[in-house]
Amino acid sequence: MQPTRALQALRYRKLRLTTKDVNKGFYKGTRTGSMGRHTKYGGYIIEWEKVRTYVCPDLTDFKLTPFVTMNMRKTFGQYESAAGPKDPAVYLARWKAENGLD
């Protein structure tokens, strides 16, 4: 015994739609809205009355703290090679120093 086609279609309706599921005119979008308009020459004009602005309240006596302390100094890496942190030899040497030999 199988459910009717209407019940099978309900199951399909709950899936996320992609452009491959429907015909040519479907545009999913990102629900962000437009901040301007396109010109007929291929440019884009920003309309500043459409741009979102966020007002941040005064946080001087705010009780929550950030994840990283504000007192931490900036740290800079010191590498012997010109490739810097991208050099695989430097990565392996650091891994062995921190984790021991495998």
CSV table of C-alpha atoms in Angstrom, one decimal:
chain,number,residue,atom,x,y,z
A,1,MET,CA,0.0,0.0,0.0
A,2,GLN,CA,1.4,3.4,-1.0
A,3,PRO,CA,0.4,6.9,0.0
A,4,THR,CA,-1.4,9.0,-2.5
A,5,ARG,CA,0.4,11.3,-4.8
A,6,ALA,CA,-0.7,14.4,-2.9
A,7,LEU,CA,1.0,13.1,0.3
A,8,GLN,CA,4.2,12.3,-1.6
A,9,ALA,CA,4.2,15.8,-3.1
A,10,LEU,CA,4.0,17.3,0.4
A,11,ARG,CA,7.2,15.5,1.3
A,12,TYR,CA,8.9,17.0,-1.7
A,13,ARG,CA,7.6,20.5,-0.9
A,14,LYS,CA,9.5,20.5,2.4
A,15,LEU,CA,12.8,20.0,0.6
A,16,ARG,CA,14.9,23.1,-0.2
A,17,LEU,CA,14.4,24.3,-3.8
A,18,THR,CA,17.3,24.7,-6.1
A,19,THR,CA,17.4,26.1,-9.6
A,20,LYS,CA,17.7,22.6,-10.9
A,21,ASP,CA,14.3,21.6,-9.4
A,22,VAL,CA,12.1,24.2,-11.1
A,23,ASN,CA,11.9,25.9,-14.5
A,24,LYS,CA,13.9,28.7,-16.0
A,25,GLY,CA,12.3,31.7,-14.3
A,26,PHE,CA,13.1,30.6,-10.7
A,27,TYR,CA,15.4,32.9,-8.8
A,28,LYS,CA,16.0,31.9,-5.2
A,29,GLY,CA,17.9,35.0,-3.9
A,30,THR,CA,19.4,35.4,-0.5
A,31,ARG,CA,16.7,37.5,1.1
A,32,THR,CA,19.0,40.4,1.6
A,33,GLY,CA,17.2,43.0,-0.5
A,34,SER,CA,18.7,45.5,-2.9
A,35,MET,CA,20.8,48.5,-2.0
A,36,GLY,CA,20.5,50.2,-5.3
A,37,ARG,CA,19.7,49.6,-9.0
A,38,HIS,CA,21.3,48.5,-12.2
A,39,THR,CA,21.9,50.9,-15.0
A,40,LYS,CA,21.3,50.1,-18.6
A,41,TYR,CA,25.1,50.3,-19.2
A,42,GLY,CA,25.9,47.5,-16.8
A,43,GLY,CA,26.8,49.6,-13.8
A,44,TYR,CA,25.2,49.7,-10.4
A,45,ILE,CA,24.1,52.8,-8.5
A,46,ILE,CA,23.9,52.6,-4.7
A,47,GLU,CA,20.8,54.3,-3.3
A,48,TRP,CA,21.8,55.4,0.1
A,49,GLU,CA,18.3,55.5,1.5
A,50,LYS,CA,18.2,51.7,1.0
A,51,VAL,CA,21.5,51.0,2.7
A,52,ARG,CA,21.2,49.4,6.2
A,53,THR,CA,22.8,51.2,9.0
A,54,TYR,CA,23.2,49.7,12.5
A,55,VAL,CA,23.4,51.9,15.6
A,56,CYS,CA,25.7,50.5,18.3
A,57,PRO,CA,24.8,51.5,21.9
A,58,ASP,CA,27.3,52.9,24.3
A,59,LEU,CA,29.3,49.9,25.6
A,60,THR,CA,31.5,51.6,28.3
A,61,ASP,CA,29.8,49.9,31.3
A,62,PHE,CA,28.9,46.7,29.4
A,63,LYS,CA,29.3,43.6,31.7
A,64,LEU,CA,30.1,41.0,29.0
A,65,THR,CA,33.7,40.8,27.8
A,66,PRO,CA,35.1,39.8,24.4
A,67,PHE,CA,36.5,36.3,23.8
A,68,VAL,CA,40.1,37.8,23.5
A,69,THR,CA,41.3,40.2,26.1
A,70,MET,CA,41.9,43.8,25.1
A,71,ASN,CA,45.2,43.8,26.9
A,72,MET,CA,46.9,41.2,24.7
A,73,ARG,CA,49.8,42.6,22.6
A,74,LYS,CA,50.0,41.8,18.9
A,75,THR,CA,52.1,38.8,18.2
A,76,PHE,CA,54.1,38.3,15.1
A,77,GLY,CA,55.6,35.1,13.8
A,78,GLN,CA,59.3,34.6,13.4
A,79,TYR,CA,60.3,32.3,10.5
A,80,GLU,CA,63.6,31.4,9.1
A,81,SER,CA,62.4,30.8,5.6
A,82,ALA,CA,61.1,33.3,3.1
A,83,ALA,CA,57.8,31.4,2.6
A,84,GLY,CA,56.9,32.1,6.2
A,85,PRO,CA,54.1,30.1,7.7
A,86,LYS,CA,53.3,28.5,4.3
A,87,ASP,CA,56.6,26.6,4.3
A,88,PRO,CA,55.8,22.9,4.9
A,89,ALA,CA,59.2,22.3,6.7
A,90,VAL,CA,58.4,25.0,9.2
A,91,TYR,CA,54.9,23.5,9.8
A,92,LEU,CA,56.4,20.0,10.4
A,93,ALA,CA,59.1,21.3,12.7
A,94,ARG,CA,56.5,23.2,14.8
A,95,TRP,CA,54.2,20.1,14.8
A,96,LYS,CA,57.0,17.9,16.1
A,97,ALA,CA,58.0,20.5,18.7
A,98,GLU,CA,54.5,20.7,20.1
A,99,ASN,CA,53.3,17.1,19.7
A,100,GLY,CA,56.4,15.0,19.8
A,101,LEU,CA,57.5,12.4,17.3
A,102,ASP,CA,54.9,10.3,15.7
